[in-house]
Amino acid sequence: MEKIKQNKIIAWLSAAHFTTDIYSGFLNPIMPFIAAKIGISMGVAALLMSISQLFSQLLQPIFGFFADSIFKRGFIFWGLLFSAVFFAFSSSANNVWSLALFIILGSLGVSVFHPQGIGFVIRFTKEDFTKNMGIFLSMGSIGYAFGPMISASVTQYFGLAKMPFTAIPGIILALLMFACVPKISNIDKKPEKKNIFEVFKTILTNTQIKILILLAIMKAVISSSCAILLPFLWKDYGHDAFYIGTALFAFMLAGGIGSLVSPKFEKWLGTKPVIYVSMLSMPILMAIFVFTYKIIPALALIDFVLMAFILMLATPITMVLAQKELPQYKSIIGGFLNGFCWGVVGVILSGMGFMAQKYGVLQILFVAGIIPAFCAYFVKYLKVDND
């Protein structure tokens, strides 16, 4: 495949990832305002957000299996379309049941898109795997950063009722993707039939994959707990939707930049040291945030952004390590590391909102920040090329 054509396809896939994750990031800053509109508590709102995690992430390995087994490329189109339409219309919900329906359908769109998108990056890449994966993943993180900014700005200046109009760009891009991303039949041989249980067993009994899944879960604990719980803390302190959206934008943008520059840090420090830094720094950075939030808020915000940058440095590295370990399961591996891990955290977060309501948001975040340091112990068992 010509490199120019390859780069164009990676660019389209990255653009779709950017846009899909914009919509998946819509709800975090405006959920407190939607909750106030329909009259639900922080605990119920956090539960709905954790349900979003379940449907957008936990099902990704299953969709990844079908993406690898079914000779179609429609997952990336329908995934983008569902996330654009249903997340944009979530603000128009008038009760908890309609809100839950919109969230579930939008989350399913995210779940459908990601495994095939990740699989396509590997499928179209002939060299610079970490670089292309870093671009693809960073565009998703940056899109997720713009999501809160866009939804918060629309809510602040136009009102929740105008949010459905934001679905239009996503619909247009989905149609363009259909025309610009090649059919699988043009680039690959038809895959052999597989048994989903045997495939999952092969993946989940692989020691390398199990360690990488554990590390991905730890990153998701930090990122999700911050994104879901902190908007309620900021709102209680009197901050408006735009402030909350801006803070989350900076957090997610820093994470995206971390993913983008990850290959440079890997060449400079080595594979395992980057992962160690990403995990072992979390308790320190979270403690700084918790203890400076009230007395030096500017320092706490800088620390908050730095946390995201360091946290996401290892993401493309761990994804490529997993893809190289079992290259025959491109989309499924992507579904596990990019989705399943976040879905597991969604289960954890289903009770975290009620715990934060009882014990306090900062206390829960402090505890969440400590856990990754213990899991860094398993990094020494990873097999890497530059050992």
GROMACS .gro file of C-alpha atoms in nm:
model
  387
    1MET     CA    1   0.000   0.000   0.000
    2GLU     CA    2   0.132   0.344  -0.085
    3LYS     CA    3   0.232   0.545   0.222
    4ILE     CA    4   0.031   0.850   0.109
    5LYS     CA    5  -0.284   0.642   0.080
    6GLN     CA    6  -0.209   0.481   0.416
    7ASN     CA    7  -0.168   0.821   0.583
    8LYS     CA    8  -0.495   0.946   0.432
    9ILE     CA    9  -0.684   0.647   0.571
   10ILE     CA   10  -0.525   0.691   0.915
   11ALA     CA   11  -0.623   1.059   0.898
   12TRP     CA   12  -0.988   0.974   0.822
   13LEU     CA   13  -0.999   0.714   1.098
   14SER     CA   14  -0.842   0.962   1.341
   15ALA     CA   15  -1.093   1.229   1.240
   16ALA     CA   16  -1.378   0.987   1.307
   17HIS     CA   17  -1.225   0.893   1.642
   18PHE     CA   18  -1.190   1.262   1.728
   19THR     CA   19  -1.556   1.327   1.643
   20THR     CA   20  -1.698   1.015   1.810
   21ASP     CA   21  -1.519   1.098   2.133
   22ILE     CA   22  -1.635   1.459   2.119
   23TYR     CA   23  -1.989   1.329   2.160
   24SER     CA   24  -1.890   1.074   2.424
   25GLY     CA   25  -1.747   1.363   2.630
   26PHE     CA   26  -2.063   1.575   2.607
   27LEU     CA   27  -2.231   1.465   2.927
   28ASN     CA   28  -1.966   1.512   3.197
   29PRO     CA   29  -1.992   1.892   3.247
   30ILE     CA   30  -2.365   1.925   3.179
   31MET     CA   31  -2.491   1.622   3.370
   32PRO     CA   32  -2.534   1.825   3.694
   33PHE     CA   33  -2.759   2.064   3.498
   34ILE     CA   34  -2.955   1.786   3.329
   35ALA     CA   35  -2.992   1.625   3.674
   36ALA     CA   36  -3.128   1.950   3.817
   37LYS     CA   37  -3.365   1.986   3.520
   38ILE     CA   38  -3.528   1.643   3.563
   39GLY     CA   39  -3.486   1.626   3.941
   40ILE     CA   40  -3.239   1.343   4.011
   41SER     CA   41  -2.962   1.323   4.274
   42MET     CA   42  -2.584   1.312   4.223
   43GLY     CA   43  -2.591   0.942   4.310
   44VAL     CA   44  -2.848   0.864   4.038
   45ALA     CA   45  -2.664   1.085   3.787
   46ALA     CA   46  -2.333   0.912   3.862
   47LEU     CA   47  -2.510   0.577   3.823
   48LEU     CA   48  -2.631   0.682   3.476
   49MET     CA   49  -2.278   0.789   3.384
   50SER     CA   50  -2.145   0.452   3.498
   51ILE     CA   51  -2.415   0.283   3.285
   52SER     CA   52  -2.276   0.485   2.995
   53GLN     CA   53  -1.933   0.339   3.074
   54LEU     CA   54  -2.080  -0.011   3.074
   55PHE     CA   55  -2.249   0.019   2.735
   56SER     CA   56  -1.975   0.223   2.567
   57GLN     CA   57  -1.684   0.020   2.696
   58LEU     CA   58  -1.764  -0.321   2.844
   59LEU     CA   59  -1.921  -0.453   2.522
   60GLN     CA   60  -1.629  -0.351   2.301
   61PRO     CA   61  -1.459  -0.695   2.297
   62ILE     CA   62  -1.782  -0.850   2.167
   63PHE     CA   63  -1.816  -0.590   1.893
   64GLY     CA   64  -1.446  -0.637   1.826
   65PHE     CA   65  -1.505  -1.009   1.771
   66PHE     CA   66  -1.773  -0.937   1.510
   67ALA     CA   67  -1.559  -0.663   1.352
   68ASP     CA   68  -1.278  -0.917   1.303
   69SER     CA   69  -1.514  -1.197   1.194
   70ILE     CA   70  -1.770  -1.020   0.974
   71PHE     CA   71  -1.637  -0.893   0.646
   72LYS     CA   72  -1.788  -0.545   0.674
   73ARG     CA   73  -1.668  -0.195   0.762
   74GLY     CA   74  -2.004  -0.054   0.876
   75PHE     CA   75  -1.913  -0.049   1.246
   76ILE     CA   76  -1.718   0.275   1.211
   77PHE     CA   77  -2.008   0.450   1.033
   78TRP     CA   78  -2.295   0.338   1.255
   79GLY     CA   79  -2.086   0.390   1.566
   80LEU     CA   80  -2.017   0.751   1.479
   81LEU     CA   81  -2.379   0.811   1.376
   82PHE     CA   82  -2.529   0.670   1.697
   83SER     CA   83  -2.292   0.860   1.923
   84ALA     CA   84  -2.357   1.187   1.739
   85VAL     CA   85  -2.736   1.164   1.742
   86PHE     CA   86  -2.816   1.016   2.081
   87PHE     CA   87  -2.561   1.198   2.297
   88ALA     CA   88  -2.664   1.526   2.137
   89PHE     CA   89  -3.029   1.455   2.216
   90SER     CA   90  -2.964   1.349   2.579
   91SER     CA   91  -3.014   1.706   2.695
   92SER     CA   92  -3.373   1.699   2.567
   93ALA     CA   93  -3.469   1.414   2.803
   94ASN     CA   94  -3.758   1.503   3.034
   95ASN     CA   95  -3.728   1.214   3.280
   96VAL     CA   96  -3.471   0.964   3.403
   97TRP     CA   97  -3.595   0.687   3.169
   98SER     CA   98  -3.563   0.883   2.847
   99LEU     CA   99  -3.224   1.011   2.962
  100ALA     CA  100  -3.110   0.654   3.027
  101LEU     CA  101  -3.231   0.547   2.680
  102PHE     CA  102  -3.042   0.827   2.502
  103ILE     CA  103  -2.728   0.754   2.704
  104ILE     CA  104  -2.743   0.379   2.633
  105LEU     CA  105  -2.792   0.423   2.257
  106GLY     CA  106  -2.519   0.686   2.230
  107SER     CA  107  -2.286   0.466   2.437
  108LEU     CA  108  -2.352   0.169   2.209
  109GLY     CA  109  -2.236   0.384   1.919
  110VAL     CA  110  -1.907   0.445   2.097
  111SER     CA  111  -1.875   0.074   2.173
  112VAL     CA  112  -1.934  -0.023   1.809
  113PHE     CA  113  -1.688   0.230   1.665
  114HIS     CA  114  -1.374   0.182   1.872
  115PRO     CA  115  -1.272  -0.185   1.821
  116GLN     CA  116  -1.298  -0.168   1.442
  117GLY     CA  117  -1.132   0.174   1.436
  118ILE     CA  118  -0.833   0.043   1.634
  119GLY     CA  119  -0.822  -0.273   1.422
  120PHE     CA  120  -0.820  -0.066   1.103
  121VAL     CA  121  -0.522   0.138   1.225
  122ILE     CA  122  -0.318  -0.180   1.266
  123ARG     CA  123  -0.458  -0.326   0.943
  124PHE     CA  124  -0.356  -0.023   0.735
  125THR     CA  125  -0.019   0.037   0.905
  126LYS     CA  126   0.296  -0.121   0.763
  127GLU     CA  127   0.548   0.065   0.981
  128ASP     CA  128   0.555   0.314   1.273
  129PHE     CA  129   0.288   0.122   1.463
  130THR     CA  130   0.328   0.319   1.788
  131LYS     CA  131   0.328   0.649   1.597
  132ASN     CA  132   0.005   0.576   1.407
  133MET     CA  133  -0.161   0.428   1.714
  134GLY     CA  134  -0.051   0.733   1.913
  135ILE     CA  135  -0.208   0.964   1.653
  136PHE     CA  136  -0.533   0.767   1.649
  137LEU     CA  137  -0.561   0.740   2.028
  138SER     CA  138  -0.455   1.099   2.090
  139MET     CA  139  -0.720   1.228   1.850
  140GLY     CA  140  -0.979   1.041   2.053
  141SER     CA  141  -0.851   1.193   2.377
  142ILE     CA  142  -0.840   1.540   2.224
  143GLY     CA  143  -1.192   1.494   2.089
  144TYR     CA  144  -1.304   1.382   2.434
  145ALA     CA  145  -1.144   1.702   2.563
  146PHE     CA  146  -1.338   1.920   2.319
  147GLY     CA  147  -1.665   1.743   2.405
  148PRO     CA  148  -1.707   1.902   2.749
  149MET     CA  149  -1.597   2.240   2.611
  150ILE     CA  150  -1.855   2.230   2.331
  151SER     CA  151  -2.145   2.099   2.540
  152ALA     CA  152  -2.068   2.338   2.824
  153SER     CA  153  -2.047   2.636   2.586
  154VAL     CA  154  -2.374   2.548   2.413
  155THR     CA  155  -2.544   2.500   2.750
  156GLN     CA  156  -2.400   2.821   2.892
  157TYR     CA  157  -2.482   3.051   2.599
  158PHE     CA  158  -2.774   2.886   2.419
  159GLY     CA  159  -2.932   2.650   2.672
  160LEU     CA  160  -2.978   2.274   2.692
  161ALA     CA  161  -3.259   2.288   2.437
  162LYS     CA  162  -3.013   2.371   2.156
  163MET     CA  163  -2.785   2.072   2.215
  164PRO     CA  164  -2.954   1.844   1.953
  165PHE     CA  165  -2.824   2.071   1.674
  166THR     CA  166  -2.470   1.961   1.759
  167ALA     CA  167  -2.543   1.620   1.601
  168ILE     CA  168  -2.520   1.767   1.248
  169PRO     CA  169  -2.137   1.760   1.206
  170GLY     CA  170  -2.122   1.398   1.320
  171ILE     CA  171  -2.388   1.293   1.070
  172ILE     CA  172  -2.202   1.467   0.786
  173LEU     CA  173  -1.868   1.307   0.878
  174ALA     CA  174  -2.027   0.961   0.899
  175LEU     CA  175  -2.144   1.000   0.539
  176LEU     CA  176  -1.800   1.118   0.428
  177MET     CA  177  -1.636   0.821   0.600
  178PHE     CA  178  -1.849   0.587   0.396
  179ALA     CA  179  -1.700   0.734   0.081
  180CYS     CA  180  -1.338   0.771   0.195
  181VAL     CA  181  -1.247   0.458   0.396
  182PRO     CA  182  -1.182   0.154   0.172
  183LYS     CA  183  -1.382  -0.164   0.198
  184ILE     CA  184  -1.209  -0.446   0.382
  185SER     CA  185  -1.235  -0.664   0.071
  186ASN     CA  186  -0.996  -0.428  -0.101
  187ILE     CA  187  -0.718  -0.470   0.154
  188ASP     CA  188  -0.741  -0.807   0.324
  189LYS     CA  189  -0.839  -1.167   0.296
  190LYS     CA  190  -1.164  -1.285   0.441
  191PRO     CA  191  -1.107  -1.401   0.801
  192GLU     CA  192  -1.159  -1.756   0.916
  193LYS     CA  193  -1.461  -1.844   1.127
  194LYS     CA  194  -1.385  -1.830   1.499
  195ASN     CA  195  -1.554  -1.936   1.821
  196ILE     CA  196  -1.595  -1.633   2.044
  197PHE     CA  197  -1.542  -1.828   2.367
  198GLU     CA  198  -1.220  -1.986   2.242
  199VAL     CA  199  -1.092  -1.649   2.124
  200PHE     CA  200  -1.172  -1.480   2.457
  201LYS     CA  201  -1.007  -1.769   2.644
  202THR     CA  202  -0.692  -1.733   2.434
  203ILE     CA  203  -0.678  -1.361   2.508
  204LEU     CA  204  -0.764  -1.371   2.879
  205THR     CA  205  -0.524  -1.654   2.961
  206ASN     CA  206  -0.230  -1.474   2.803
  207THR     CA  207  -0.008  -1.334   3.082
  208GLN     CA  208   0.110  -1.035   2.879
  209ILE     CA  209  -0.247  -0.936   2.792
  210LYS     CA  210  -0.366  -0.979   3.152
  211ILE     CA  211  -0.099  -0.741   3.280
  212LEU     CA  212  -0.179  -0.486   3.009
  213ILE     CA  213  -0.551  -0.509   3.091
  214LEU     CA  214  -0.474  -0.448   3.460
  215LEU     CA  215  -0.268  -0.139   3.375
  216ALA     CA  216  -0.541  -0.008   3.146
  217ILE     CA  217  -0.797  -0.050   3.425
  218MET     CA  218  -0.579   0.154   3.660
  219LYS     CA  219  -0.558   0.439   3.409
  220ALA     CA  220  -0.934   0.427   3.362
  221VAL     CA  221  -0.996   0.448   3.738
  222ILE     CA  222  -0.812   0.779   3.760
  223SER     CA  223  -0.948   0.933   3.441
  224SER     CA  224  -1.312   0.831   3.491
  225SER     CA  225  -1.334   0.919   3.860
  226CYS     CA  226  -1.195   1.267   3.786
  227ALA     CA  227  -1.421   1.326   3.485
  228ILE     CA  228  -1.741   1.206   3.654
  229LEU     CA  229  -1.704   1.324   4.016
  230LEU     CA  230  -1.518   1.654   3.993
  231PRO     CA  231  -1.792   1.840   3.798
  232PHE     CA  232  -2.022   1.793   4.099
  233LEU     CA  233  -1.752   1.928   4.332
  234TRP     CA  234  -1.695   2.230   4.109
  235LYS     CA  235  -2.068   2.297   4.081
  236ASP     CA  236  -2.102   2.287   4.461
  237TYR     CA  237  -1.826   2.548   4.481
  238GLY     CA  238  -2.031   2.776   4.254
  239HIS     CA  239  -1.853   2.725   3.923
  240ASP     CA  240  -2.064   2.750   3.608
  241ALA     CA  241  -2.089   2.503   3.322
  242PHE     CA  242  -1.829   2.685   3.114
  243TYR     CA  243  -1.566   2.668   3.391
  244ILE     CA  244  -1.631   2.298   3.442
  245GLY     CA  245  -1.611   2.231   3.069
  246THR     CA  246  -1.286   2.428   3.039
  247ALA     CA  247  -1.123   2.236   3.325
  248LEU     CA  248  -1.222   1.901   3.175
  249PHE     CA  249  -1.107   2.023   2.833
  250ALA     CA  250  -0.761   2.097   2.971
  251PHE     CA  251  -0.750   1.758   3.145
  252MET     CA  252  -0.849   1.557   2.837
  253LEU     CA  253  -0.638   1.768   2.600
  254ALA     CA  254  -0.331   1.707   2.815
  255GLY     CA  255  -0.408   1.334   2.803
  256GLY     CA  256  -0.431   1.349   2.424
  257ILE     CA  257  -0.097   1.528   2.400
  258GLY     CA  258   0.051   1.264   2.630
  259SER     CA  259  -0.062   0.991   2.390
  260LEU     CA  260   0.070   1.186   2.091
  261VAL     CA  261   0.423   1.231   2.231
  262SER     CA  262   0.434   0.883   2.383
  263PRO     CA  263   0.663   0.738   2.109
  264LYS     CA  264   0.924   1.010   2.178
  265PHE     CA  265   0.925   0.934   2.549
  266GLU     CA  266   0.950   0.562   2.474
  267LYS     CA  267   1.259   0.618   2.258
  268TRP     CA  268   1.409   0.846   2.523
  269LEU     CA  269   1.337   0.648   2.840
  270GLY     CA  270   1.246   0.299   2.720
  271THR     CA  271   0.915   0.112   2.722
  272LYS     CA  272   0.895  -0.004   3.083
  273PRO     CA  273   1.022   0.323   3.241
  274VAL     CA  274   0.744   0.519   3.069
  275ILE     CA  275   0.485   0.278   3.210
  276TYR     CA  276   0.642   0.297   3.557
  277VAL     CA  277   0.635   0.677   3.553
  278SER     CA  278   0.273   0.675   3.440
  279MET     CA  279   0.164   0.448   3.727
  280LEU     CA  280   0.390   0.549   4.019
  281SER     CA  281   0.333   0.924   3.985
  282MET     CA  282  -0.046   0.903   4.033
  283PRO     CA  283  -0.059   0.891   4.417
  284ILE     CA  284   0.173   1.192   4.441
  285LEU     CA  285  -0.017   1.400   4.187
  286MET     CA  286  -0.357   1.310   4.332
  287ALA     CA  287  -0.239   1.399   4.683
  288ILE     CA  288  -0.116   1.738   4.560
  289PHE     CA  289  -0.456   1.806   4.404
  290VAL     CA  290  -0.652   1.702   4.713
  291PHE     CA  291  -0.442   1.908   4.955
  292THR     CA  292  -0.409   2.221   4.741
  293TYR     CA  293  -0.762   2.238   4.599
  294LYS     CA  294  -0.888   2.492   4.855
  295ILE     CA  295  -0.572   2.682   4.950
  296ILE     CA  296  -0.398   2.711   4.610
  297PRO     CA  297  -0.663   2.636   4.345
  298ALA     CA  298  -0.441   2.745   4.053
  299LEU     CA  299  -0.172   2.496   4.155
  300ALA     CA  300  -0.435   2.224   4.195
  301LEU     CA  301  -0.563   2.289   3.843
  302ILE     CA  302  -0.212   2.273   3.695
  303ASP     CA  303  -0.152   1.948   3.885
  304PHE     CA  304  -0.485   1.814   3.758
  305VAL     CA  305  -0.380   1.876   3.396
  306LEU     CA  306  -0.031   1.732   3.451
  307MET     CA  307  -0.190   1.419   3.594
  308ALA     CA  308  -0.372   1.352   3.266
  309PHE     CA  309  -0.058   1.408   3.058
  310ILE     CA  310   0.151   1.159   3.257
  311LEU     CA  311  -0.136   0.913   3.292
  312MET     CA  312  -0.185   0.880   2.915
  313LEU     CA  313   0.185   0.863   2.820
  314ALA     CA  314   0.178   0.485   2.836
  315THR     CA  315  -0.151   0.428   2.648
  316PRO     CA  316  -0.024   0.384   2.289
  317ILE     CA  317   0.269   0.177   2.419
  318THR     CA  318   0.048  -0.070   2.603
  319MET     CA  319  -0.193  -0.092   2.309
  320VAL     CA  320   0.086  -0.177   2.063
  321LEU     CA  321   0.236  -0.430   2.306
  322ALA     CA  322  -0.101  -0.605   2.317
  323GLN     CA  323  -0.149  -0.593   1.940
  324LYS     CA  324   0.195  -0.745   1.884
  325GLU     CA  325   0.128  -1.021   2.135
  326LEU     CA  326  -0.183  -1.147   1.953
  327PRO     CA  327  -0.189  -0.975   1.611
  328GLN     CA  328  -0.457  -1.207   1.475
  329TYR     CA  329  -0.718  -1.044   1.702
  330LYS     CA  330  -0.676  -0.677   1.609
  331SER     CA  331  -1.024  -0.540   1.688
  332ILE     CA  332  -1.086  -0.770   1.985
  333ILE     CA  333  -0.762  -0.667   2.155
  334GLY     CA  334  -0.856  -0.304   2.094
  335GLY     CA  335  -1.195  -0.376   2.246
  336PHE     CA  336  -1.040  -0.521   2.560
  337LEU     CA  337  -0.779  -0.254   2.628
  338ASN     CA  338  -0.975   0.046   2.502
  339GLY     CA  339  -1.320  -0.068   2.609
  340PHE     CA  340  -1.347  -0.361   2.847
  341CYS     CA  341  -1.113  -0.199   3.096
  342TRP     CA  342  -1.317   0.119   3.104
  343GLY     CA  343  -1.633  -0.090   3.139
  344VAL     CA  344  -1.490  -0.263   3.445
  345VAL     CA  345  -1.428   0.080   3.591
  346GLY     CA  346  -1.787   0.169   3.503
  347VAL     CA  347  -1.900  -0.112   3.732
  348ILE     CA  348  -1.679   0.029   4.008
  349LEU     CA  349  -1.808   0.381   3.950
  350SER     CA  350  -2.170   0.268   3.978
  351GLY     CA  351  -2.122   0.279   4.355
  352MET     CA  352  -1.856   0.548   4.367
  353GLY     CA  353  -2.105   0.831   4.318
  354PHE     CA  354  -2.303   0.722   4.625
  355MET     CA  355  -1.979   0.683   4.824
  356ALA     CA  356  -1.868   1.031   4.719
  357GLN     CA  357  -2.208   1.163   4.822
  358LYS     CA  358  -2.157   1.013   5.168
  359TYR     CA  359  -1.783   1.057   5.231
  360GLY     CA  360  -1.687   1.338   4.993
  361VAL     CA  361  -1.551   1.360   4.640
  362LEU     CA  362  -1.193   1.445   4.738
  363GLN     CA  363  -1.169   1.154   4.979
  364ILE     CA  364  -1.276   0.907   4.710
  365LEU     CA  365  -1.034   1.056   4.455
  366PHE     CA  366  -0.747   1.032   4.704
  367VAL     CA  367  -0.811   0.660   4.752
  368ALA     CA  368  -0.844   0.606   4.375
  369GLY     CA  369  -0.507   0.773   4.318
  370ILE     CA  370  -0.318   0.528   4.539
  371ILE     CA  371  -0.421   0.204   4.365
  372PRO     CA  372  -0.211   0.233   4.042
  373ALA     CA  373   0.115   0.246   4.238
  374PHE     CA  374   0.058  -0.105   4.373
  375CYS     CA  375  -0.022  -0.243   4.027
  376ALA     CA  376   0.303  -0.101   3.885
  377TYR     CA  377   0.473  -0.405   4.042
  378PHE     CA  378   0.353  -0.622   3.751
  379VAL     CA  379   0.522  -0.406   3.486
  380LYS     CA  380   0.847  -0.597   3.541
  381TYR     CA  381   0.683  -0.910   3.396
  382LEU     CA  382   0.601  -0.747   3.061
  383LYS     CA  383   0.790  -0.867   2.753
  384VAL     CA  384   0.921  -0.573   2.551
  385ASP     CA  385   1.160  -0.548   2.256
  386ASN     CA  386   1.404  -0.310   2.425
  387ASP     CA  387   1.454  -0.516   2.743
   0.00000   0.00000   0.00000
